[in-house]
mmCIF file of C-alpha atoms and ligand atoms in Angstrom:
data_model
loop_
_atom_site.group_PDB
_atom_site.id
_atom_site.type_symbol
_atom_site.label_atom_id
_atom_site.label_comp_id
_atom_site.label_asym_id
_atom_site.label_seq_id
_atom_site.Cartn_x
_atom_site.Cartn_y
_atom_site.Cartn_z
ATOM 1 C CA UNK A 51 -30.950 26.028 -11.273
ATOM 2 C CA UNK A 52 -31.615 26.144 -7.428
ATOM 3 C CA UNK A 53 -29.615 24.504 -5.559
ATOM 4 C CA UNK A 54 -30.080 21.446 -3.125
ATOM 5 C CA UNK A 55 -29.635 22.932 0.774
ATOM 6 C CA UNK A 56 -27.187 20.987 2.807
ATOM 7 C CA UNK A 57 -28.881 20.349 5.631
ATOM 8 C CA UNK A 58 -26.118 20.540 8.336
ATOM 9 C CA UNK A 59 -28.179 20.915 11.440
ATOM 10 C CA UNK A 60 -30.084 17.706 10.531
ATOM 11 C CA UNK A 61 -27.120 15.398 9.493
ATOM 12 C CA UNK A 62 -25.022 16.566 12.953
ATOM 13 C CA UNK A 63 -28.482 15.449 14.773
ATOM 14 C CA UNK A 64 -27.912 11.857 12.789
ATOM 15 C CA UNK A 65 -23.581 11.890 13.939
ATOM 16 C CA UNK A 66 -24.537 12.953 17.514
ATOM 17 C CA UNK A 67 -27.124 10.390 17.473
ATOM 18 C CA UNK A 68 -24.890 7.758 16.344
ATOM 19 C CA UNK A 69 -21.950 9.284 19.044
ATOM 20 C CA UNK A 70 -24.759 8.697 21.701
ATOM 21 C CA UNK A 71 -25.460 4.923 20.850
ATOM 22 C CA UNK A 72 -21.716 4.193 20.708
ATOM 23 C CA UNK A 73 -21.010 6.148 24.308
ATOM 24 C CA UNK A 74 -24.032 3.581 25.415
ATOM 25 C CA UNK A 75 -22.230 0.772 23.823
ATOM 26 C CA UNK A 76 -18.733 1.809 25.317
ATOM 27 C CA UNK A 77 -20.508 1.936 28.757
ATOM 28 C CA UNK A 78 -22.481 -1.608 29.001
ATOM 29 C CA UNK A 79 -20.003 -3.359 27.105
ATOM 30 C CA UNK A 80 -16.693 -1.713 28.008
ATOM 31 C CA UNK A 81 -17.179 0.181 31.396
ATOM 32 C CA UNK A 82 -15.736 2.808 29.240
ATOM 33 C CA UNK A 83 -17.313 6.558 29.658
ATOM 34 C CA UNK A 84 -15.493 8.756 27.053
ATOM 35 C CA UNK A 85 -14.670 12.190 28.759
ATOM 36 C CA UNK A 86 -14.391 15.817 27.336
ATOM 37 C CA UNK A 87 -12.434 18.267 28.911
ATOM 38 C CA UNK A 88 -12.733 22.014 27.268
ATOM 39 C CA UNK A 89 -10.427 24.928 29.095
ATOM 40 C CA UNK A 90 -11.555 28.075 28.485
ATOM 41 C CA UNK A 91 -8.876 31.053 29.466
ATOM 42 C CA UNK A 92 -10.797 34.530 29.543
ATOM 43 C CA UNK A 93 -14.050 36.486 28.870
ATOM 44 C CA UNK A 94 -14.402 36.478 25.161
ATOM 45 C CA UNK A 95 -18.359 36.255 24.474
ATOM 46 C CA UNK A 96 -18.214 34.112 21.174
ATOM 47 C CA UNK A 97 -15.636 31.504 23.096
ATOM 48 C CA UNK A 98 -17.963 31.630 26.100
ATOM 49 C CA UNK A 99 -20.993 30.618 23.874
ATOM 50 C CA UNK A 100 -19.048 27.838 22.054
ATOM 51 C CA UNK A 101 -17.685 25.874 25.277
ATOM 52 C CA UNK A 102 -20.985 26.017 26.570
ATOM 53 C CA UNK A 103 -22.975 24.459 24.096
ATOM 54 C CA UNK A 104 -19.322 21.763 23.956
ATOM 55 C CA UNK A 105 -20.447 21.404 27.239
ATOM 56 C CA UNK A 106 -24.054 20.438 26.520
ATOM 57 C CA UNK A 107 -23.565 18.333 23.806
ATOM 58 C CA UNK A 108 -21.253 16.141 25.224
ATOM 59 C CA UNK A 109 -23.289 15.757 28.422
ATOM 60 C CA UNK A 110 -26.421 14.911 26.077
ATOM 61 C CA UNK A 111 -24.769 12.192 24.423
ATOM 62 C CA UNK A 112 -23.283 10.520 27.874
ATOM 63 C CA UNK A 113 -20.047 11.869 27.967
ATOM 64 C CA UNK A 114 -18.259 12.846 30.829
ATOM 65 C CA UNK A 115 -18.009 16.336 30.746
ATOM 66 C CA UNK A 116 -15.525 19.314 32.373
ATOM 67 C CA UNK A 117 -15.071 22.690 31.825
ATOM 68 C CA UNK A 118 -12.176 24.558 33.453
ATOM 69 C CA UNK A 119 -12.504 28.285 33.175
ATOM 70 C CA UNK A 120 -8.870 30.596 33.502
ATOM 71 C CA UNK A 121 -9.719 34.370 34.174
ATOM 72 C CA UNK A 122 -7.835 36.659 31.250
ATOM 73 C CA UNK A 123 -4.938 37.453 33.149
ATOM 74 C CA UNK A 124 -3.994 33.548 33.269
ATOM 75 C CA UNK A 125 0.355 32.958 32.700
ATOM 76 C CA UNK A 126 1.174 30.430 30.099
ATOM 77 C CA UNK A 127 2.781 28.341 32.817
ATOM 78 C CA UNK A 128 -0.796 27.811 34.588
ATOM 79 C CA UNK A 129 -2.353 26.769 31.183
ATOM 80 C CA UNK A 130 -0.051 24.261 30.564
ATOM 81 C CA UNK A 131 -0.272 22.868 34.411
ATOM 82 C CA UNK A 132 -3.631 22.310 33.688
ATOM 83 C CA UNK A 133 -3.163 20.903 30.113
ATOM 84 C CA UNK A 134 -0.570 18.396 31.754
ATOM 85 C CA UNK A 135 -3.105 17.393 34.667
ATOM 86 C CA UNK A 136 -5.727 16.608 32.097
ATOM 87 C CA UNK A 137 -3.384 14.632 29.965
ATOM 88 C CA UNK A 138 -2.515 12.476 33.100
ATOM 89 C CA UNK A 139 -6.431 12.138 34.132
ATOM 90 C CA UNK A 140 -7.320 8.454 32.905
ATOM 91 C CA UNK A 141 -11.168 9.528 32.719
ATOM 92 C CA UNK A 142 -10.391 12.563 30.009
ATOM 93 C CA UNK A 143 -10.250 10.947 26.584
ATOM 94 C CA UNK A 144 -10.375 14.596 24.926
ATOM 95 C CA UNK A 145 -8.836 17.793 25.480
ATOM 96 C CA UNK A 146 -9.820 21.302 23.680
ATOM 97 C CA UNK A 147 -8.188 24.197 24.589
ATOM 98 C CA UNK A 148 -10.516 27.266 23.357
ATOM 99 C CA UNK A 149 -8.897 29.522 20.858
ATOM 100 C CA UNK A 150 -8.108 32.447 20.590
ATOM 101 C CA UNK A 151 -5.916 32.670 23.416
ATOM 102 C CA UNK A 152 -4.900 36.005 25.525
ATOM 103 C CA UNK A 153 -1.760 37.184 24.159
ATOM 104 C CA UNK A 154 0.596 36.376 27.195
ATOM 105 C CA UNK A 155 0.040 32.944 26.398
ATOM 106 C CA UNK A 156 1.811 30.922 23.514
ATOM 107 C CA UNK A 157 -1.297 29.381 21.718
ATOM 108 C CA UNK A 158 1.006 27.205 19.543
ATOM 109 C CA UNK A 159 3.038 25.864 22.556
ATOM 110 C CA UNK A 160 0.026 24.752 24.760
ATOM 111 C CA UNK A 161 -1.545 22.939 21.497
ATOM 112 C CA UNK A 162 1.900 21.390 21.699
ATOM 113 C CA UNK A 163 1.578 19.791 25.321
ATOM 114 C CA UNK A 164 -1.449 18.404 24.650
ATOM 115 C CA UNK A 165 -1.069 14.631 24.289
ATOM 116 C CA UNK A 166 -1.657 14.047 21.204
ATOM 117 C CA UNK A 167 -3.719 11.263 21.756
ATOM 118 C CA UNK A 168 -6.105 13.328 23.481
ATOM 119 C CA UNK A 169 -6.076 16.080 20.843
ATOM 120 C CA UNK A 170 -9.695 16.199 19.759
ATOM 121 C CA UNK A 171 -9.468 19.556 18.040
ATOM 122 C CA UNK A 172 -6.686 17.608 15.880
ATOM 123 C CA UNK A 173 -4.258 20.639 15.906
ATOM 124 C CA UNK A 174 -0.851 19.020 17.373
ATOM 125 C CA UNK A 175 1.547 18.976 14.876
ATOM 126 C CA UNK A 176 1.350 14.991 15.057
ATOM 127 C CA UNK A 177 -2.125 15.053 14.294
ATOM 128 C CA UNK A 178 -1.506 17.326 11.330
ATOM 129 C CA UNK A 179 1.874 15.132 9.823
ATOM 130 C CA UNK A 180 -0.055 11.556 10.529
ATOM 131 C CA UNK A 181 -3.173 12.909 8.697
ATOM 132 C CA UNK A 182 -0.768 14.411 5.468
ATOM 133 C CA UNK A 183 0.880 11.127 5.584
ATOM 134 C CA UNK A 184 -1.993 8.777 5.493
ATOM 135 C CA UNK A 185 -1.602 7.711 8.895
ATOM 136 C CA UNK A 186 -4.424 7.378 12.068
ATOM 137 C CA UNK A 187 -4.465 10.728 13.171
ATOM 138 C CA UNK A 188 -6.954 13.023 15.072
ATOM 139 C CA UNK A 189 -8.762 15.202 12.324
ATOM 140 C CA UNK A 190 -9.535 18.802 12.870
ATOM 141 C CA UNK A 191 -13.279 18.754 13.300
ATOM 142 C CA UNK A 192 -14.773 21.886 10.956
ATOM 143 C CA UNK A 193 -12.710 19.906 7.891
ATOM 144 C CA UNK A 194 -13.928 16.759 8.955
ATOM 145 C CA UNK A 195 -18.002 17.751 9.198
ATOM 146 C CA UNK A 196 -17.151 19.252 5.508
ATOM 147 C CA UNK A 197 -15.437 15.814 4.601
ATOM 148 C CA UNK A 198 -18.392 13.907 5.445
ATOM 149 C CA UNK A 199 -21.285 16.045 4.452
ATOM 150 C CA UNK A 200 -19.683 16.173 0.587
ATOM 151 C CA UNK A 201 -19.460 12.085 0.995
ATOM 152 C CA UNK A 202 -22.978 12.133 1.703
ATOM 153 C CA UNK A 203 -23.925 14.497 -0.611
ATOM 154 C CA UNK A 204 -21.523 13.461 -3.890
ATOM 155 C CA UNK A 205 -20.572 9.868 -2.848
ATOM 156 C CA UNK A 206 -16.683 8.787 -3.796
ATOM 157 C CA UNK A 207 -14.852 12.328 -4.243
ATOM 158 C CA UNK A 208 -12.311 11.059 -6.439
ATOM 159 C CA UNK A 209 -11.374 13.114 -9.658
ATOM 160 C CA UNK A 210 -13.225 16.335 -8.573
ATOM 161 C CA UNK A 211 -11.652 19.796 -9.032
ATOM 162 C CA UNK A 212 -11.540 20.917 -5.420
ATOM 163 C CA UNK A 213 -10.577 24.624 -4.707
ATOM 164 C CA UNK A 214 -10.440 25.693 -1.206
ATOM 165 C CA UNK A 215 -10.105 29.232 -0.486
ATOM 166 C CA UNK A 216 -8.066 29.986 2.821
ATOM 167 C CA UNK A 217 -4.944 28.688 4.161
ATOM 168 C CA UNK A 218 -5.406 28.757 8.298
ATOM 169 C CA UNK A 219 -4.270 25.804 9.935
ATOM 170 C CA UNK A 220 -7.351 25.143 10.975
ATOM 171 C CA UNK A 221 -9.309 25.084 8.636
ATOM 172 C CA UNK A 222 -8.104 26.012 4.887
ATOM 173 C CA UNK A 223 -4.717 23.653 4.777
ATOM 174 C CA UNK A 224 -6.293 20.219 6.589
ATOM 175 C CA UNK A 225 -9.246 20.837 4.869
ATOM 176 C CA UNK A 226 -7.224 20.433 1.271
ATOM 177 C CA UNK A 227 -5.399 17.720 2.519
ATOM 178 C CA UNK A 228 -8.207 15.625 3.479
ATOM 179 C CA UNK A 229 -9.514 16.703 -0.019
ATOM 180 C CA UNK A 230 -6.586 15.127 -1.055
ATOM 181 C CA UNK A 231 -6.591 12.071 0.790
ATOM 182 C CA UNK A 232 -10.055 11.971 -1.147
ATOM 183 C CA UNK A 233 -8.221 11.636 -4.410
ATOM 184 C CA UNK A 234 -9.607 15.250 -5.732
ATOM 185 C CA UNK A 235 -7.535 17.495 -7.823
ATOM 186 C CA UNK A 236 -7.299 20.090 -5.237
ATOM 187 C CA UNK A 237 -6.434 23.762 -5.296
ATOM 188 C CA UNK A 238 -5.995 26.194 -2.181
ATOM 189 C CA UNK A 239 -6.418 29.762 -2.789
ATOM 190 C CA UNK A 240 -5.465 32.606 -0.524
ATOM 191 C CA UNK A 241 -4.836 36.222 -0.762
ATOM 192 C CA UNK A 242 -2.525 36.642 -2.384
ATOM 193 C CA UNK A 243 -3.889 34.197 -5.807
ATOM 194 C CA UNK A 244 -4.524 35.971 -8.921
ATOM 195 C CA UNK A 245 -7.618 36.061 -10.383
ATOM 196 C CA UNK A 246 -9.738 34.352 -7.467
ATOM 197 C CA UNK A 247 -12.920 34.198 -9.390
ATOM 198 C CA UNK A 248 -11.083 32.698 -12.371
ATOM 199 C CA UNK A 249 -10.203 30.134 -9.553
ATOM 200 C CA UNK A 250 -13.391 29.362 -8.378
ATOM 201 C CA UNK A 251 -15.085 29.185 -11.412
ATOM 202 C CA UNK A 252 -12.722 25.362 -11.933
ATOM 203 C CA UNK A 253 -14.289 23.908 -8.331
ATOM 204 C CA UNK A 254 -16.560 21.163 -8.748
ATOM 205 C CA UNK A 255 -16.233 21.545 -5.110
ATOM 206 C CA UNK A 256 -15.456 24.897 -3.787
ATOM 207 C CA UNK A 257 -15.087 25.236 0.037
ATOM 208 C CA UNK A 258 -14.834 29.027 1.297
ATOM 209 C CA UNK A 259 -12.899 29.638 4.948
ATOM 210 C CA UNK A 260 -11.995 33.034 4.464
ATOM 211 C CA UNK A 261 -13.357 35.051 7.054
ATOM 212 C CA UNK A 262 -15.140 37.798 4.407
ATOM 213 C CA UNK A 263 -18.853 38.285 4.829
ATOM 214 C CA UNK A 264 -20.538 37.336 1.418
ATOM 215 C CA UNK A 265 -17.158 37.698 -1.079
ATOM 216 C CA UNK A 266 -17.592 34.458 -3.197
ATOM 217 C CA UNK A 267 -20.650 36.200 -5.548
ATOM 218 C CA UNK A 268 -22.976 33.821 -7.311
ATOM 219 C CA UNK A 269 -21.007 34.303 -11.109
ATOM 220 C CA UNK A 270 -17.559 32.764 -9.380
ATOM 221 C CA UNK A 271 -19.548 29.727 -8.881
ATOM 222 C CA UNK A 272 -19.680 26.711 -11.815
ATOM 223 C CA UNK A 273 -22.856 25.380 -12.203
ATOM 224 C CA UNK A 274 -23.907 22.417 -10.397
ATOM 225 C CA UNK A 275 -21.007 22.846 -8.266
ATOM 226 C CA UNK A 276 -21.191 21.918 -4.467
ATOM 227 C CA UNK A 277 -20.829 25.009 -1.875
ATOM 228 C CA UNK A 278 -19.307 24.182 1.375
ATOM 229 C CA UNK A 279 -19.581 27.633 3.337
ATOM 230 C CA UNK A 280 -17.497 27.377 6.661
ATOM 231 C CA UNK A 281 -17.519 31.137 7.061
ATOM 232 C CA UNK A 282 -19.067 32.398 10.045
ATOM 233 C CA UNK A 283 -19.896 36.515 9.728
ATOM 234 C CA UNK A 284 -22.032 38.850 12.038
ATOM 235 C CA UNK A 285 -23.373 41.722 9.703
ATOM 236 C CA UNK A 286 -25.250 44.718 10.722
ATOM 237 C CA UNK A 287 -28.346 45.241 8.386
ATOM 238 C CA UNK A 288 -30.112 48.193 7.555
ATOM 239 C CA UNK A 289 -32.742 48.039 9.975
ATOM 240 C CA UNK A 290 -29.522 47.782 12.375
ATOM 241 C CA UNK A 291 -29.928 44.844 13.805
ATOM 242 C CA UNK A 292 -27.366 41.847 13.228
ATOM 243 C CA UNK A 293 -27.530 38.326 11.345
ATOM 244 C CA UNK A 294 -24.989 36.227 10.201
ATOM 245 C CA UNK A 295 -23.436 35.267 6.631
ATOM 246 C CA UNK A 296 -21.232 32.955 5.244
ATOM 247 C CA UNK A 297 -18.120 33.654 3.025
ATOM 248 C CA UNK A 298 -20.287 32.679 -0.091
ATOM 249 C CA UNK A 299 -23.210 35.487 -1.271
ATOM 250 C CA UNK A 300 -26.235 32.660 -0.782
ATOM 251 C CA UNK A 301 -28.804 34.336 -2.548
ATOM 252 C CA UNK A 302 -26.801 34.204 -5.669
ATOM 253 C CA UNK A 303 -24.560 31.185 -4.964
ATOM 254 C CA UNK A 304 -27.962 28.860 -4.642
ATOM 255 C CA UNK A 305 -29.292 30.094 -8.087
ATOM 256 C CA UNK A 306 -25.743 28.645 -9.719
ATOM 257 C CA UNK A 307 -25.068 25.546 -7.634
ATOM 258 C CA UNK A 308 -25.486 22.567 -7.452
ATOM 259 C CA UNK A 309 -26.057 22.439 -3.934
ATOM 260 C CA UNK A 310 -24.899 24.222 -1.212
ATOM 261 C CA UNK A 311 -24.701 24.604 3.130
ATOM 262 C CA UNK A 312 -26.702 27.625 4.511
ATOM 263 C CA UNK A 313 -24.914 29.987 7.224
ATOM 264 C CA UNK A 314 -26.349 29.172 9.863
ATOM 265 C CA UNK A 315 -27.001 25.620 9.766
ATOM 266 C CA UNK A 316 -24.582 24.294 7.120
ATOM 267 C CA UNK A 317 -21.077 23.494 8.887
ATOM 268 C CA UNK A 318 -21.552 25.068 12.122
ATOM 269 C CA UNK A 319 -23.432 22.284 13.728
ATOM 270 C CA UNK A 320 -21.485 19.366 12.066
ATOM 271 C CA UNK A 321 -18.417 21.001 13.946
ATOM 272 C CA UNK A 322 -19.491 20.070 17.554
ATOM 273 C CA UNK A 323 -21.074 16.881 16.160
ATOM 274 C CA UNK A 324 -17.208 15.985 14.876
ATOM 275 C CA UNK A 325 -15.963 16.646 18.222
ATOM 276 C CA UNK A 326 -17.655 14.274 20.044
ATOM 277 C CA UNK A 327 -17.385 11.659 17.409
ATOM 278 C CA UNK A 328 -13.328 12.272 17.806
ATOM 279 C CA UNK A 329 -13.666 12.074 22.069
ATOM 280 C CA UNK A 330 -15.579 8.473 21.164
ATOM 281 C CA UNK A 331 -12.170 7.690 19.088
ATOM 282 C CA UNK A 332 -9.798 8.831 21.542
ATOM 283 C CA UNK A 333 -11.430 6.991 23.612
ATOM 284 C CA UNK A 334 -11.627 3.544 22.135
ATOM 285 C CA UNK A 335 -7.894 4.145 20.471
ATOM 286 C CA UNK A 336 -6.868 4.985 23.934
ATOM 287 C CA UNK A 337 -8.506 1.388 25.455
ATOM 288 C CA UNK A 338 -7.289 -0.404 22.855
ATOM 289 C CA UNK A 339 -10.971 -1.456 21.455
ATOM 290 C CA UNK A 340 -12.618 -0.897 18.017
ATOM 291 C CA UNK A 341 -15.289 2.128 17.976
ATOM 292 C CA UNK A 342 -18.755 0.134 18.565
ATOM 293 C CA UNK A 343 -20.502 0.091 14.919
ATOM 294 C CA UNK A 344 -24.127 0.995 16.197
HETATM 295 P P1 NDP B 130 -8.254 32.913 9.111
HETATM 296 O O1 NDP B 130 -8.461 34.373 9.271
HETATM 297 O O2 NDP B 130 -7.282 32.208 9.981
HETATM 298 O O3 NDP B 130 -7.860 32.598 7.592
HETATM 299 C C1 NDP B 130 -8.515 33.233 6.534
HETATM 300 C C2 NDP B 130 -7.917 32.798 5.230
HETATM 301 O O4 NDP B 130 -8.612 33.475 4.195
HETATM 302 C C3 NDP B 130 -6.438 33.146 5.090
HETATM 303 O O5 NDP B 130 -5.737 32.057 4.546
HETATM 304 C C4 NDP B 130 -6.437 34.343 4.138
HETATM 305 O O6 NDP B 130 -5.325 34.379 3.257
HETATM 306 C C5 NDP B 130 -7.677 34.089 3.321
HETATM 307 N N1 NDP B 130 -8.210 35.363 2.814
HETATM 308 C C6 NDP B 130 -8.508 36.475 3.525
HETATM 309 N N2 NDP B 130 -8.946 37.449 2.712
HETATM 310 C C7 NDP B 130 -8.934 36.928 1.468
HETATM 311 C C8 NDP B 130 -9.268 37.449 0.190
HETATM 312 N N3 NDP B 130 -9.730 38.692 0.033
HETATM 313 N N4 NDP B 130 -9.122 36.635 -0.877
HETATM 314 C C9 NDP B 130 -8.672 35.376 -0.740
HETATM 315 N N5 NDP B 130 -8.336 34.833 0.447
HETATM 316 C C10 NDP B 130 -8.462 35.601 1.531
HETATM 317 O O7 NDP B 130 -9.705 32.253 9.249
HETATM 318 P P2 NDP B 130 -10.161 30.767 9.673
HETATM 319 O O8 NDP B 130 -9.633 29.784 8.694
HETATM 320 O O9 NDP B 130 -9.927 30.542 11.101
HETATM 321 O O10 NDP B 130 -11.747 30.912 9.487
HETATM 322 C C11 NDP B 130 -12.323 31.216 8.236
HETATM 323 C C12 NDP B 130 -13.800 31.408 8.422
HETATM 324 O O11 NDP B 130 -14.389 30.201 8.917
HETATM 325 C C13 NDP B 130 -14.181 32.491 9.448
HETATM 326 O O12 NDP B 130 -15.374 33.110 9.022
HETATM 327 C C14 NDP B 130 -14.470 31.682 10.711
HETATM 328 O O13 NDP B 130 -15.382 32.330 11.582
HETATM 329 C C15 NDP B 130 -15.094 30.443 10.123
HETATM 330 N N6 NDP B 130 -14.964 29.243 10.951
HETATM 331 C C16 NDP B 130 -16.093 28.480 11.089
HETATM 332 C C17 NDP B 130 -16.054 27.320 11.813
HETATM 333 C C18 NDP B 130 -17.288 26.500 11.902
HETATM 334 O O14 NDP B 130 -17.426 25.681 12.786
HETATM 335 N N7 NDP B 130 -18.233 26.663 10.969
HETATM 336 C C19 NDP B 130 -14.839 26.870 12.508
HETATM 337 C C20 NDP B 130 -13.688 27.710 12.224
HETATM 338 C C21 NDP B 130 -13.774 28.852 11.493
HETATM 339 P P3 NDP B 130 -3.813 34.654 3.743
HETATM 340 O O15 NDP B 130 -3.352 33.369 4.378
HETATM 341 O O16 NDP B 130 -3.111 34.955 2.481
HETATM 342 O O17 NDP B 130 -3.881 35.797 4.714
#
């Protein structure tokens, strides 16, 4: 068997799309321009990259737009000033505060002061216990583009063996619950589980968010089971020059599964794509108006 490719790059091109004709919408009909705010605190290269292309993304689909940049040496007590200026600024709709975080400041108690209204990235603990307890809530956005690509892919999710392997909070534990709220039979493996191939071999649906360049190998996989690959992994080849790799070995994984997303181009894009589709719901839940269907 080879297996279908997910084709994330083109499906977060259809959601950004979409997130574009609804900001349209929101504007002619509403006076309504949904605004991102990302604060980035230091130098790291990767986070750099990431709020940039935020940045983009959300100006190319009509969104207001700002990016507030905190050298390294930023104290806790001036990231959460500017966390509670941008929960009091009427024209933000959506806040992300870039992770990681330089170690003088308390990552878990600035994801606390953000309103959770205008928690995008879906990481306040309010976000988290509405979502496990079937209520409105903001969903972490890397879950959510996994969420929706299996929908498109495998329709109503209900009665699948789902294993997840990883347990982060942002990825690994709202991913399984959202599996959940799916009605699958879900499992979430970590490192400590016995006999992780064992494991994998039940998924119907097998999401990897470990952090382990290529670990899930091709005979761990079920045949005709779907891949979700959120693993992001720079590896240095032989020739010495770098590429990256998912958590799942591809090359072997697509000769067992049913289908399966590519590293790059699986989840990565449908994460940014997710964001702005959550600013365009903070936004409308935070006017008090349905999301325009367009
Ligand atoms: P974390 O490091 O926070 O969590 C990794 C998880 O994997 C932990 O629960 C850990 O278990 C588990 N794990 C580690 N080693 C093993 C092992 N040998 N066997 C079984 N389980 C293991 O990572 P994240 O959840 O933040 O990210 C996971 C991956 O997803 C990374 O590659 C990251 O770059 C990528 N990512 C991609 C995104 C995207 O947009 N595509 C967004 C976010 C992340 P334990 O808890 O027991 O330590």
């Amino acid at each position: 068997m080879t297996a279908d490719i997910i084709d994330g790059k083109a499906f977060a091109a259809t959601v950004r799309a979409r997130v574009g004709r609804q900001v349209s919408a929101l504007k002619a009909s509403n006076g309504l321009t949904p605004g991102l705010a990302v604060v980035l605190v230091g130098e790291d290269p990767a986070s750099q990259v990431y709020v940039r292309n935020k940045g983009t993304s959300t100006s190319e689909a009509g969104m207001k737009s700002e990016e507030i940049r905190l050298d390294a040496t930023t104290t806790q007590a001036e990231v959460l000033s500017v966390v509670a200026r941008l929960n009091a600024d009427p024209s933000i709709h959506g806040i992300l505060v870039q992770l990681p975080l330089p170690a003088q400041v308390d990552e878990m108690a600035v994801l606390d002061a953000i309103d959770p209204a205008k928690d995008v990235d879906g990481f306040h603990v309010i976000n988290t216990g509405r979502q496990a307890v079937g209520l409105p809530a903001m969903v972490p956005c890397t879950p959510l583009g996994c969420i929706m690509m299996l929908k498109d892919k495998l329709g109503d999710l209900s009665g699948f063996n789902a294993v997840v392997v990883g347990r982060s909070n942002i990825v690994g534990k709202p991913m399984a619950s959202l599996l959940l709220t799916e009605n699958c039979t879900v499992t979430i493996a970590h490192s400590r589980t016995k006999d992780l191939p064992g494991v994998c071999r039940g998924a119907d649906i097998l999401i990897a968010a470990v952090g382990r360049p290529e670990m899930i190998r091709g005979d761990w996989i079920k045949s005709g089971a779907t891949v979700i690959d959120v693993g992001i992994n720079r590896i240095v080849k032989d020739d010495g020059k770098t590429k990256l790799v998912g958590d799942v070995c591809f090359e072997e994984a697509k000769e067992v599964a049913g289908a399966i997303t590519p590293v790059p181009g699986g989840v990565g894009p449908m994460t940014i794509a997710c964001l702005l589709a959550n600013t365009v719901t903070a936004a409308c839940r935070q006017a008090g108006i349905e999301e325009p269907d367009v």
